[in-house]
Amino acid sequence: MQLPNEFVTKYKKLMGAEADEFLSALAQSSYSGFRENPLKNGQPVATIEKATGKVPYVPTGYYGQVNGKSLDHVTGWVYSQEPSAMFVGEVVNPQAGERVLDLCAAPGGKTTHLVAKMNNQGLLVANEIFPKRAKILAENLERWGAKNAVVTSESPADLEKQFPQYFDRILVDAPCSGEGMFRKEPAGIEYWSPEYPAECANRQQKILASAMKMLKPGGTLVYSTCTFAPEEDEQNISWLLNNYPDLKLIPIEKASGMDDGRPEWADGNEELKKTVRLFPHHLKGEGHFIAKLVNGEPKATEKKRKKKNKRKRQSIVKPDKEQVKLFNQFATSVFPDYQPYQLILFGDQLYDLPLEEDKIEGLNVLRPGLHLGTFKKNRFEPALAWALASLPQEAKRVIDLNREQWHQYVHGDVINIDADLPNGWYLLVCDEHTAGFGKLVSKTIKNFYPKGLRF
């Protein structure tokens, strides 16, 4: 890996006596990792057995690589994530029942961490401005088993109009110059220039300004980047503190190998030591910066007159009586205890929306909560997302598959069984992993695994 000369010169000056060790670390191999999913039934033993160690600052984190076609990965029991990036979710630490915004969420590593921390309770709005990346985000949340997440694809400036002072916690994992990921993603070096960090910092400040409009008084803002650049790190936090007097930095408990922020790289404010830097020459991971701030004290909220949203890209439709009947027939037979928050339709797709209806009107929403299924002519077909968000013990009708049958299932084949069971829909389970739905007809399971996911 050939680092730009200007980059080397810059960090030799900034790092001083540490510079050689720092630059040497960037020439070494990067670290891979994964998190287990506490929303599932148990530990992904098969994947953990191949781990090379435990990430000490993340209870669910491990070093090692994940097989993307393994049962653990396909059913959302693990998520592949770089070890340093895992610490961001631990710092945000959202609580069940809160309203949380992940403002720059794709591809979803940190978002899935937040969902798990919230135990699928409350509301998580996961936003990604680029539609293609937002689609990947939605897919990753589906595999993880997220029930309480709404995926939007909006600019922060448009989102702020819909959610004034709404969220208890906001994560801004800002798009940045990516210096901390150079050894993992060397292609990023091609985009770097001496001016690039300042350009990124300008964009980040606009995102932060929108985030502040959506943060409740008393709410928590976490800002993170995967860059070493002071312009995007300490200097942006100084900008926040200077422009928003109610904001206060919260000390972050640092694990072994984590560094304080560097006040001397900004305006000298000693409060900046409360931020955290993850350097690759001190820690088994890539470069990261994290700051945690609280927005003053909670205040009594004033009732404000609702403004009509003139943008009508998304309208809310409720299922009709016949559709509700079809849904209830399925739910009664397979998930009799399921209680939806509120049922809404996007075309012929049925979702369980964990949010007030008016909050998504006018927004570009890719995933309005949990995808329950599709209405077809005189019938309801359940969605894979509902299966992945469920546990085997929650279902009234279950068929256990062996590994060979699971391979047949993800390949799209029909599966023959010996058991004498009533015809109808069943939750399919393999080694306690909920895998999807199948429809049993005369001892043959008709395969409804999505064609685009088959392998």
CSV table of C-alpha atoms in Angstrom, one decimal, residues 36-444:
chain,number,residue,atom,x,y,z
A,36,GLU,CA,-23.6,-12.6,17.4
A,37,ASN,CA,-27.3,-11.7,17.5
A,38,PRO,CA,-28.8,-11.6,21.0
A,39,LEU,CA,-32.3,-11.5,19.5
A,40,LYS,CA,-32.0,-15.1,18.3
A,41,ASN,CA,-32.4,-18.3,20.2
A,42,GLY,CA,-28.8,-19.0,21.3
A,43,GLN,CA,-25.2,-18.7,20.4
A,44,PRO,CA,-24.0,-19.3,16.8
A,45,VAL,CA,-21.7,-22.0,18.0
A,46,ALA,CA,-20.5,-23.2,14.6
A,47,THR,CA,-19.3,-19.7,13.7
A,48,ILE,CA,-17.9,-18.9,17.2
A,49,GLU,CA,-15.8,-22.1,17.0
A,50,LYS,CA,-13.9,-20.6,14.1
A,51,ALA,CA,-13.3,-17.2,15.8
A,52,THR,CA,-9.7,-16.2,16.5
A,53,GLY,CA,-10.6,-14.4,19.7
A,54,LYS,CA,-13.1,-12.2,21.6
A,55,VAL,CA,-13.4,-8.4,21.1
A,56,PRO,CA,-12.8,-7.3,24.6
A,57,TYR,CA,-15.0,-4.1,24.5
A,58,VAL,CA,-18.1,-5.7,22.8
A,59,PRO,CA,-19.9,-8.5,24.7
A,60,THR,CA,-21.2,-9.9,21.4
A,61,GLY,CA,-18.1,-9.3,19.3
A,62,TYR,CA,-15.5,-11.7,18.0
A,63,TYR,CA,-12.4,-11.6,15.7
A,64,GLY,CA,-12.7,-13.8,12.6
A,65,GLN,CA,-14.4,-14.2,9.3
A,66,VAL,CA,-17.9,-15.3,8.5
A,67,ASN,CA,-19.0,-17.7,5.8
A,68,GLY,CA,-21.7,-15.8,3.9
A,69,LYS,CA,-23.5,-19.0,3.0
A,70,SER,CA,-23.5,-20.5,6.4
A,71,LEU,CA,-26.7,-21.2,8.3
A,72,ASP,CA,-25.6,-18.7,11.0
A,73,HIS,CA,-25.2,-15.9,8.5
A,74,VAL,CA,-28.2,-16.6,6.2
A,75,THR,CA,-30.6,-16.6,9.2
A,76,GLY,CA,-29.1,-13.5,10.9
A,77,TRP,CA,-27.4,-15.1,13.8
A,78,VAL,CA,-24.2,-13.3,13.0
A,79,TYR,CA,-23.2,-10.0,11.3
A,80,SER,CA,-19.8,-9.4,9.8
A,81,GLN,CA,-18.3,-6.1,11.1
A,82,GLU,CA,-14.9,-4.6,11.5
A,83,PRO,CA,-13.9,-4.7,15.3
A,84,SER,CA,-13.3,-1.0,15.9
A,85,ALA,CA,-16.7,-0.2,14.3
A,86,MET,CA,-18.4,-2.3,16.8
A,87,PHE,CA,-17.5,0.1,19.6
A,88,VAL,CA,-19.8,2.8,18.2
A,89,GLY,CA,-23.0,0.8,19.0
A,90,GLU,CA,-21.7,0.2,22.6
A,91,VAL,CA,-21.2,4.0,23.0
A,92,VAL,CA,-24.7,4.8,21.6
A,93,ASN,CA,-26.2,2.2,24.0
A,94,PRO,CA,-29.9,2.8,23.1
A,95,GLN,CA,-32.5,1.5,25.5
A,96,ALA,CA,-35.7,-0.5,24.8
A,97,GLY,CA,-38.6,1.8,24.1
A,98,GLU,CA,-36.6,4.8,23.0
A,99,ARG,CA,-36.8,6.7,19.7
A,100,VAL,CA,-33.5,6.4,17.9
A,101,LEU,CA,-32.2,7.7,14.6
A,102,ASP,CA,-29.2,6.3,12.7
A,103,LEU,CA,-28.8,9.1,10.2
A,104,CYS,CA,-26.2,7.7,7.9
A,105,ALA,CA,-26.9,4.0,8.4
A,106,ALA,CA,-25.9,1.9,5.4
A,107,PRO,CA,-24.8,-0.8,5.1
A,108,GLY,CA,-26.3,-1.5,8.5
A,109,GLY,CA,-23.6,-2.9,10.8
A,110,LYS,CA,-24.1,-0.2,13.5
A,111,THR,CA,-27.9,-0.2,12.9
A,112,THR,CA,-28.2,-3.9,13.6
A,113,HIS,CA,-26.2,-3.4,16.8
A,114,LEU,CA,-28.7,-0.7,17.9
A,115,VAL,CA,-31.7,-2.9,17.1
A,116,ALA,CA,-30.2,-5.6,19.3
A,117,LYS,CA,-29.4,-3.2,22.1
A,118,MET,CA,-33.1,-2.0,22.0
A,119,ASN,CA,-34.3,-5.6,22.1
A,120,ASN,CA,-36.6,-4.8,19.1
A,121,GLN,CA,-38.6,-2.4,21.3
A,122,GLY,CA,-39.2,1.3,20.6
A,123,LEU,CA,-38.5,2.9,17.2
A,124,LEU,CA,-35.3,3.0,15.1
A,125,VAL,CA,-35.3,5.1,12.0
A,126,ALA,CA,-32.4,4.0,9.8
A,127,ASN,CA,-31.7,6.6,7.0
A,128,GLU,CA,-29.5,6.4,4.0
A,129,ILE,CA,-29.5,9.1,1.4
A,130,PHE,CA,-28.4,6.9,-1.5
A,131,PRO,CA,-31.3,4.5,-2.6
A,132,LYS,CA,-29.0,1.6,-3.6
A,133,ARG,CA,-27.2,1.6,-0.3
A,134,ALA,CA,-30.6,2.0,1.5
A,135,LYS,CA,-31.8,-1.2,-0.2
A,136,ILE,CA,-28.8,-3.0,1.2
A,137,LEU,CA,-29.5,-1.6,4.6
A,138,ALA,CA,-33.0,-2.8,4.5
A,139,GLU,CA,-31.9,-6.3,3.4
A,140,ASN,CA,-29.4,-6.5,6.3
A,141,LEU,CA,-32.0,-5.4,8.8
A,142,GLU,CA,-34.4,-8.0,7.5
A,143,ARG,CA,-31.9,-10.8,7.9
A,144,TRP,CA,-31.0,-9.6,11.4
A,145,GLY,CA,-34.7,-9.9,12.4
A,146,ALA,CA,-35.5,-6.2,13.0
A,147,LYS,CA,-39.1,-5.5,14.0
A,148,ASN,CA,-38.8,-1.9,15.1
A,149,ALA,CA,-36.9,-0.4,12.2
A,150,VAL,CA,-38.1,2.0,9.5
A,151,VAL,CA,-35.7,2.5,6.6
A,152,THR,CA,-35.8,5.8,4.8
A,153,SER,CA,-33.8,7.3,2.0
A,154,GLU,CA,-33.8,11.0,2.5
A,155,SER,CA,-31.4,13.9,2.9
A,156,PRO,CA,-30.8,15.0,6.5
A,157,ALA,CA,-32.2,18.4,5.5
A,158,ASP,CA,-35.5,16.9,4.4
A,159,LEU,CA,-35.7,14.5,7.3
A,160,GLU,CA,-35.3,17.3,9.9
A,161,LYS,CA,-38.6,18.8,8.7
A,162,GLN,CA,-40.5,15.6,9.6
A,163,PHE,CA,-38.9,14.9,13.0
A,164,PRO,CA,-38.4,18.2,15.0
A,165,GLN,CA,-37.0,17.5,18.4
A,166,TYR,CA,-38.2,13.9,18.1
A,167,PHE,CA,-35.4,11.5,18.9
A,168,ASP,CA,-33.9,10.4,22.3
A,169,ARG,CA,-30.7,9.3,20.6
A,170,ILE,CA,-29.1,10.1,17.3
A,171,LEU,CA,-26.1,8.4,15.7
A,172,VAL,CA,-24.3,10.3,13.0
A,173,ASP,CA,-21.7,7.9,11.6
A,174,ALA,CA,-20.7,10.5,9.2
A,175,PRO,CA,-19.5,9.9,5.6
A,176,CYS,CA,-15.8,10.8,5.8
A,177,SER,CA,-12.4,10.7,4.1
A,178,GLY,CA,-12.0,7.1,5.3
A,179,GLU,CA,-8.4,7.4,6.4
A,180,GLY,CA,-8.9,4.9,9.1
A,181,MET,CA,-9.9,2.2,6.6
A,182,PHE,CA,-7.0,2.6,4.2
A,183,ARG,CA,-5.4,-0.7,5.0
A,184,LYS,CA,-8.8,-2.5,4.8
A,185,GLU,CA,-10.0,-0.7,1.7
A,186,PRO,CA,-6.9,0.6,-0.1
A,187,ALA,CA,-9.0,1.9,-3.0
A,188,GLY,CA,-10.0,4.8,-0.7
A,189,ILE,CA,-6.5,6.2,-1.0
A,190,GLU,CA,-7.3,7.2,-4.6
A,191,TYR,CA,-9.9,9.6,-3.5
A,192,TRP,CA,-7.7,11.3,-0.8
A,193,SER,CA,-6.2,14.7,-1.2
A,194,PRO,CA,-4.9,17.2,1.3
A,195,GLU,CA,-8.1,19.2,0.8
A,196,TYR,CA,-10.5,16.3,1.1
A,197,PRO,CA,-10.8,16.1,4.9
A,198,ALA,CA,-11.8,19.8,5.0
A,199,GLU,CA,-14.4,19.2,2.3
A,200,CYS,CA,-15.8,16.2,4.3
A,201,ALA,CA,-15.9,18.3,7.5
A,202,ASN,CA,-18.0,20.9,5.7
A,203,ARG,CA,-20.5,18.3,4.7
A,204,GLN,CA,-20.4,16.7,8.1
A,205,GLN,CA,-21.3,20.0,9.8
A,206,LYS,CA,-24.4,20.3,7.6
A,207,ILE,CA,-25.5,16.8,8.6
A,208,LEU,CA,-24.8,17.6,12.3
A,209,ALA,CA,-26.9,20.8,12.0
A,210,SER,CA,-29.8,18.7,10.8
A,211,ALA,CA,-29.3,16.1,13.5
A,212,MET,CA,-29.5,18.8,16.2
A,213,LYS,CA,-32.9,19.9,14.9
A,214,MET,CA,-34.2,16.4,15.4
A,215,LEU,CA,-32.6,15.8,18.9
A,216,LYS,CA,-34.8,16.1,21.9
A,217,PRO,CA,-33.7,18.4,24.7
A,218,GLY,CA,-31.9,16.1,27.0
A,219,GLY,CA,-31.2,13.7,24.1
A,220,THR,CA,-27.9,12.1,23.3
A,221,LEU,CA,-25.9,12.6,20.1
A,222,VAL,CA,-23.1,10.2,19.1
A,223,TYR,CA,-20.8,11.3,16.3
A,224,SER,CA,-18.3,8.9,14.8
A,225,THR,CA,-16.0,8.7,11.8
A,226,CYS,CA,-13.5,6.2,10.4
A,227,THR,CA,-10.9,8.8,9.7
A,228,PHE,CA,-7.8,10.1,11.6
A,229,ALA,CA,-8.3,13.6,10.2
A,230,PRO,CA,-8.6,16.3,13.0
A,231,GLU,CA,-10.6,18.4,10.7
A,232,GLU,CA,-13.4,15.8,10.7
A,233,ASP,CA,-12.9,14.7,14.3
A,234,GLU,CA,-11.9,17.0,17.2
A,235,GLN,CA,-12.4,20.1,15.1
A,236,ASN,CA,-16.0,19.2,14.3
A,237,ILE,CA,-16.7,18.6,18.0
A,238,SER,CA,-15.3,22.0,18.8
A,239,TRP,CA,-17.6,23.4,16.1
A,240,LEU,CA,-20.5,21.7,17.8
A,241,LEU,CA,-19.7,22.9,21.3
A,242,ASN,CA,-19.1,26.5,20.1
A,243,ASN,CA,-22.4,26.6,18.0
A,244,TYR,CA,-24.7,24.7,20.4
A,245,PRO,CA,-24.0,25.9,24.0
A,246,ASP,CA,-26.5,23.4,25.5
A,247,LEU,CA,-24.3,20.5,24.2
A,248,LYS,CA,-22.0,18.8,26.7
A,249,LEU,CA,-19.5,16.1,26.1
A,250,ILE,CA,-20.0,12.9,28.0
A,251,PRO,CA,-16.9,10.9,29.0
A,252,ILE,CA,-16.6,7.6,27.1
A,253,GLU,CA,-15.3,4.7,29.1
A,254,LYS,CA,-12.2,3.5,27.2
A,255,ALA,CA,-11.0,0.0,26.9
A,256,SER,CA,-7.3,-0.9,27.0
A,257,GLY,CA,-5.6,0.5,23.9
A,258,MET,CA,-8.1,3.3,23.3
A,259,ASP,CA,-6.8,6.9,23.3
A,260,ASP,CA,-8.3,10.2,24.4
A,261,GLY,CA,-9.1,12.7,21.8
A,262,ARG,CA,-6.4,15.3,21.1
A,263,PRO,CA,-7.4,18.9,22.2
A,264,GLU,CA,-4.2,20.2,20.6
A,265,TRP,CA,-5.5,19.1,17.2
A,266,ALA,CA,-8.5,21.5,17.6
A,267,ASP,CA,-8.9,24.6,19.7
A,268,GLY,CA,-7.2,23.2,22.9
A,269,ASN,CA,-10.4,22.6,24.8
A,270,GLU,CA,-9.5,20.0,27.4
A,271,GLU,CA,-13.1,18.6,27.2
A,272,LEU,CA,-12.1,17.0,23.9
A,273,LYS,CA,-10.2,14.4,25.9
A,274,LYS,CA,-13.6,12.9,26.7
A,275,THR,CA,-13.8,11.7,23.0
A,276,VAL,CA,-12.1,8.5,22.0
A,277,ARG,CA,-9.7,7.6,19.2
A,278,LEU,CA,-9.0,4.1,18.1
A,279,PHE,CA,-5.6,3.9,16.5
A,280,PRO,CA,-4.4,0.7,14.6
A,281,HIS,CA,-1.0,0.8,16.4
A,282,HIS,CA,-2.6,0.6,19.8
A,283,LEU,CA,-5.7,-1.6,19.1
A,284,LYS,CA,-6.6,-4.7,17.0
A,285,GLY,CA,-8.8,-2.8,14.6
A,286,GLU,CA,-9.0,0.1,12.1
A,287,GLY,CA,-9.0,3.8,12.8
A,288,HIS,CA,-12.1,5.4,14.4
A,289,PHE,CA,-13.1,8.5,16.3
A,290,ILE,CA,-16.2,8.7,18.6
A,291,ALA,CA,-17.8,11.5,20.6
A,292,LYS,CA,-20.8,11.4,22.8
A,293,LEU,CA,-22.8,14.5,23.7
A,294,VAL,CA,-26.0,15.3,25.7
A,295,ASN,CA,-28.3,18.1,24.6
A,296,GLY,CA,-28.8,20.0,27.9
A,297,GLU,CA,-31.6,19.2,30.3
A,298,PRO,CA,-35.0,17.8,29.3
A,299,LYS,CA,-37.6,20.5,28.9
A,300,ALA,CA,-41.3,20.5,28.8
A,301,THR,CA,-42.4,20.1,25.2
A,302,GLU,CA,-44.6,22.7,23.7
A,303,LYS,CA,-47.5,21.7,21.6
A,304,LYS,CA,-46.9,22.9,18.1
A,305,ARG,CA,-49.3,23.1,15.3
A,306,LYS,CA,-48.6,20.4,12.7
A,307,LYS,CA,-47.4,21.7,9.4
A,308,LYS,CA,-48.8,20.0,6.3
A,309,ASN,CA,-46.2,18.2,4.4
A,310,LYS,CA,-46.5,19.2,0.8
A,311,ARG,CA,-44.4,16.4,-0.5
A,312,LYS,CA,-46.6,13.4,-1.2
A,313,ARG,CA,-44.2,10.7,-2.3
A,314,GLN,CA,-45.6,8.2,0.2
A,315,SER,CA,-49.3,7.8,1.3
A,316,ILE,CA,-50.6,5.5,4.0
A,317,VAL,CA,-53.1,2.8,3.1
A,318,LYS,CA,-54.8,0.4,5.5
A,319,PRO,CA,-55.7,-3.1,4.6
A,320,ASP,CA,-59.4,-3.7,3.9
A,321,LYS,CA,-61.7,-6.1,5.8
A,322,GLU,CA,-61.0,-9.0,3.4
A,323,GLN,CA,-57.2,-8.5,3.6
A,324,VAL,CA,-57.4,-8.3,7.4
A,325,LYS,CA,-59.4,-11.5,7.4
A,326,LEU,CA,-56.8,-13.3,5.3
A,327,PHE,CA,-54.0,-12.0,7.5
A,328,ASN,CA,-55.7,-13.1,10.7
A,329,GLN,CA,-56.4,-16.6,9.2
A,330,PHE,CA,-52.6,-17.0,8.7
A,331,ALA,CA,-51.6,-15.4,12.0
A,332,THR,CA,-54.1,-17.6,14.0
A,333,SER,CA,-52.8,-20.8,12.4
A,334,VAL,CA,-49.0,-20.0,12.8
A,335,PHE,CA,-48.5,-17.0,15.2
A,336,PRO,CA,-51.6,-16.9,17.3
A,337,ASP,CA,-50.0,-14.5,19.9
A,338,TYR,CA,-48.7,-12.0,17.4
A,339,GLN,CA,-50.0,-8.5,18.1
A,340,PRO,CA,-49.2,-5.9,15.4
A,341,TYR,CA,-48.6,-2.3,16.3
A,342,GLN,CA,-50.5,-1.1,13.2
A,343,LEU,CA,-51.0,-2.8,9.8
A,344,ILE,CA,-50.4,-0.7,6.7
A,345,LEU,CA,-50.1,-1.5,2.9
A,346,PHE,CA,-47.5,-0.5,0.4
A,347,GLY,CA,-49.1,-1.7,-2.8
A,348,ASP,CA,-49.9,-5.4,-2.1
A,349,GLN,CA,-47.3,-5.6,0.6
A,350,LEU,CA,-48.3,-5.7,4.3
A,351,TYR,CA,-46.2,-4.2,7.0
A,352,ASP,CA,-46.3,-3.7,10.7
A,353,LEU,CA,-45.5,0.0,11.2
A,354,PRO,CA,-43.9,0.9,14.6
A,355,LEU,CA,-44.4,4.7,14.0
A,356,GLU,CA,-47.1,7.3,13.9
A,357,GLU,CA,-48.6,7.3,10.4
A,358,ASP,CA,-48.1,11.0,9.8
A,359,LYS,CA,-44.4,10.7,10.3
A,360,ILE,CA,-43.8,8.8,7.1
A,361,GLU,CA,-46.2,10.7,4.9
A,362,GLY,CA,-44.2,12.4,2.2
A,363,LEU,CA,-41.0,10.5,3.0
A,364,ASN,CA,-39.2,8.0,0.7
A,365,VAL,CA,-39.6,4.9,2.8
A,366,LEU,CA,-38.1,1.6,1.8
A,367,ARG,CA,-39.0,-0.5,4.8
A,368,PRO,CA,-41.9,0.8,7.0
A,369,GLY,CA,-41.3,-1.6,9.8
A,370,LEU,CA,-41.6,-5.4,9.7
A,371,HIS,CA,-42.6,-6.9,6.4
A,372,LEU,CA,-45.4,-9.4,7.1
A,373,GLY,CA,-46.3,-10.6,3.7
A,374,THR,CA,-48.0,-10.2,0.3
A,375,PHE,CA,-51.6,-10.2,-0.7
A,376,LYS,CA,-52.3,-12.2,-3.8
A,377,LYS,CA,-55.7,-13.2,-5.3
A,378,ASN,CA,-57.8,-14.5,-2.4
A,379,ARG,CA,-54.7,-15.4,-0.3
A,380,PHE,CA,-51.9,-14.1,1.9
A,381,GLU,CA,-48.3,-15.2,1.6
A,382,PRO,CA,-46.1,-14.5,4.6
A,383,ALA,CA,-42.7,-12.8,4.1
A,384,LEU,CA,-39.3,-14.2,4.9
A,385,ALA,CA,-38.7,-11.1,7.1
A,386,TRP,CA,-41.5,-12.2,9.5
A,387,ALA,CA,-39.9,-15.6,9.9
A,388,LEU,CA,-36.4,-14.2,10.5
A,389,ALA,CA,-37.8,-11.9,13.2
A,390,SER,CA,-39.5,-14.8,15.0
A,391,LEU,CA,-38.4,-17.5,17.4
A,392,PRO,CA,-39.4,-21.2,17.0
A,393,GLN,CA,-41.3,-21.2,20.3
A,394,GLU,CA,-43.5,-18.3,19.1
A,395,ALA,CA,-45.0,-20.4,16.3
A,396,LYS,CA,-47.9,-22.9,16.6
A,397,ARG,CA,-46.9,-24.7,13.5
A,398,VAL,CA,-43.2,-25.7,13.0
A,399,ILE,CA,-41.4,-28.1,10.8
A,400,ASP,CA,-37.8,-29.0,11.8
A,401,LEU,CA,-35.4,-29.4,8.8
A,402,ASN,CA,-32.1,-31.2,8.9
A,403,ARG,CA,-29.1,-29.6,7.3
A,404,GLU,CA,-29.6,-31.4,4.0
A,405,GLN,CA,-33.2,-30.2,3.8
A,406,TRP,CA,-32.1,-26.7,4.7
A,407,HIS,CA,-29.7,-26.8,1.7
A,408,GLN,CA,-32.6,-27.9,-0.4
A,409,TYR,CA,-34.7,-25.0,0.9
A,410,VAL,CA,-32.2,-22.2,0.2
A,411,HIS,CA,-31.7,-23.8,-3.3
A,412,GLY,CA,-35.4,-23.4,-4.0
A,413,ASP,CA,-36.3,-27.1,-4.1
A,414,VAL,CA,-39.5,-28.7,-2.8
A,415,ILE,CA,-38.9,-30.8,0.3
A,416,ASN,CA,-40.5,-34.1,1.1
A,417,ILE,CA,-41.2,-35.1,4.7
A,418,ASP,CA,-42.4,-38.3,6.4
A,419,ALA,CA,-44.4,-36.8,9.2
A,420,ASP,CA,-48.2,-37.0,8.9
A,421,LEU,CA,-49.1,-33.3,9.5
A,422,PRO,CA,-52.1,-31.2,8.4
A,423,ASN,CA,-51.7,-29.2,5.2
A,424,GLY,CA,-51.0,-25.5,5.5
A,425,TRP,CA,-48.3,-22.9,6.3
A,426,TYR,CA,-45.5,-23.8,8.7
A,427,LEU,CA,-42.4,-22.0,10.1
A,428,LEU,CA,-39.3,-23.8,9.0
A,429,VAL,CA,-36.6,-24.3,11.5
A,430,CYS,CA,-33.1,-25.8,11.3
A,431,ASP,CA,-31.0,-26.3,14.4
A,432,GLU,CA,-33.1,-23.7,16.2
A,433,HIS,CA,-32.5,-21.2,13.4
A,434,THR,CA,-35.8,-19.9,11.9
A,435,ALA,CA,-35.2,-20.2,8.2
A,436,GLY,CA,-38.4,-19.1,6.5
A,437,PHE,CA,-41.9,-20.3,5.6
A,438,GLY,CA,-43.2,-23.3,3.7
A,439,LYS,CA,-46.6,-24.6,2.7
A,440,LEU,CA,-47.2,-28.2,3.3
A,441,VAL,CA,-49.4,-30.1,0.8
A,442,SER,CA,-49.6,-33.9,1.1
A,443,LYS,CA,-46.2,-34.3,2.8
A,444,THR,CA,-44.5,-32.0,0.3
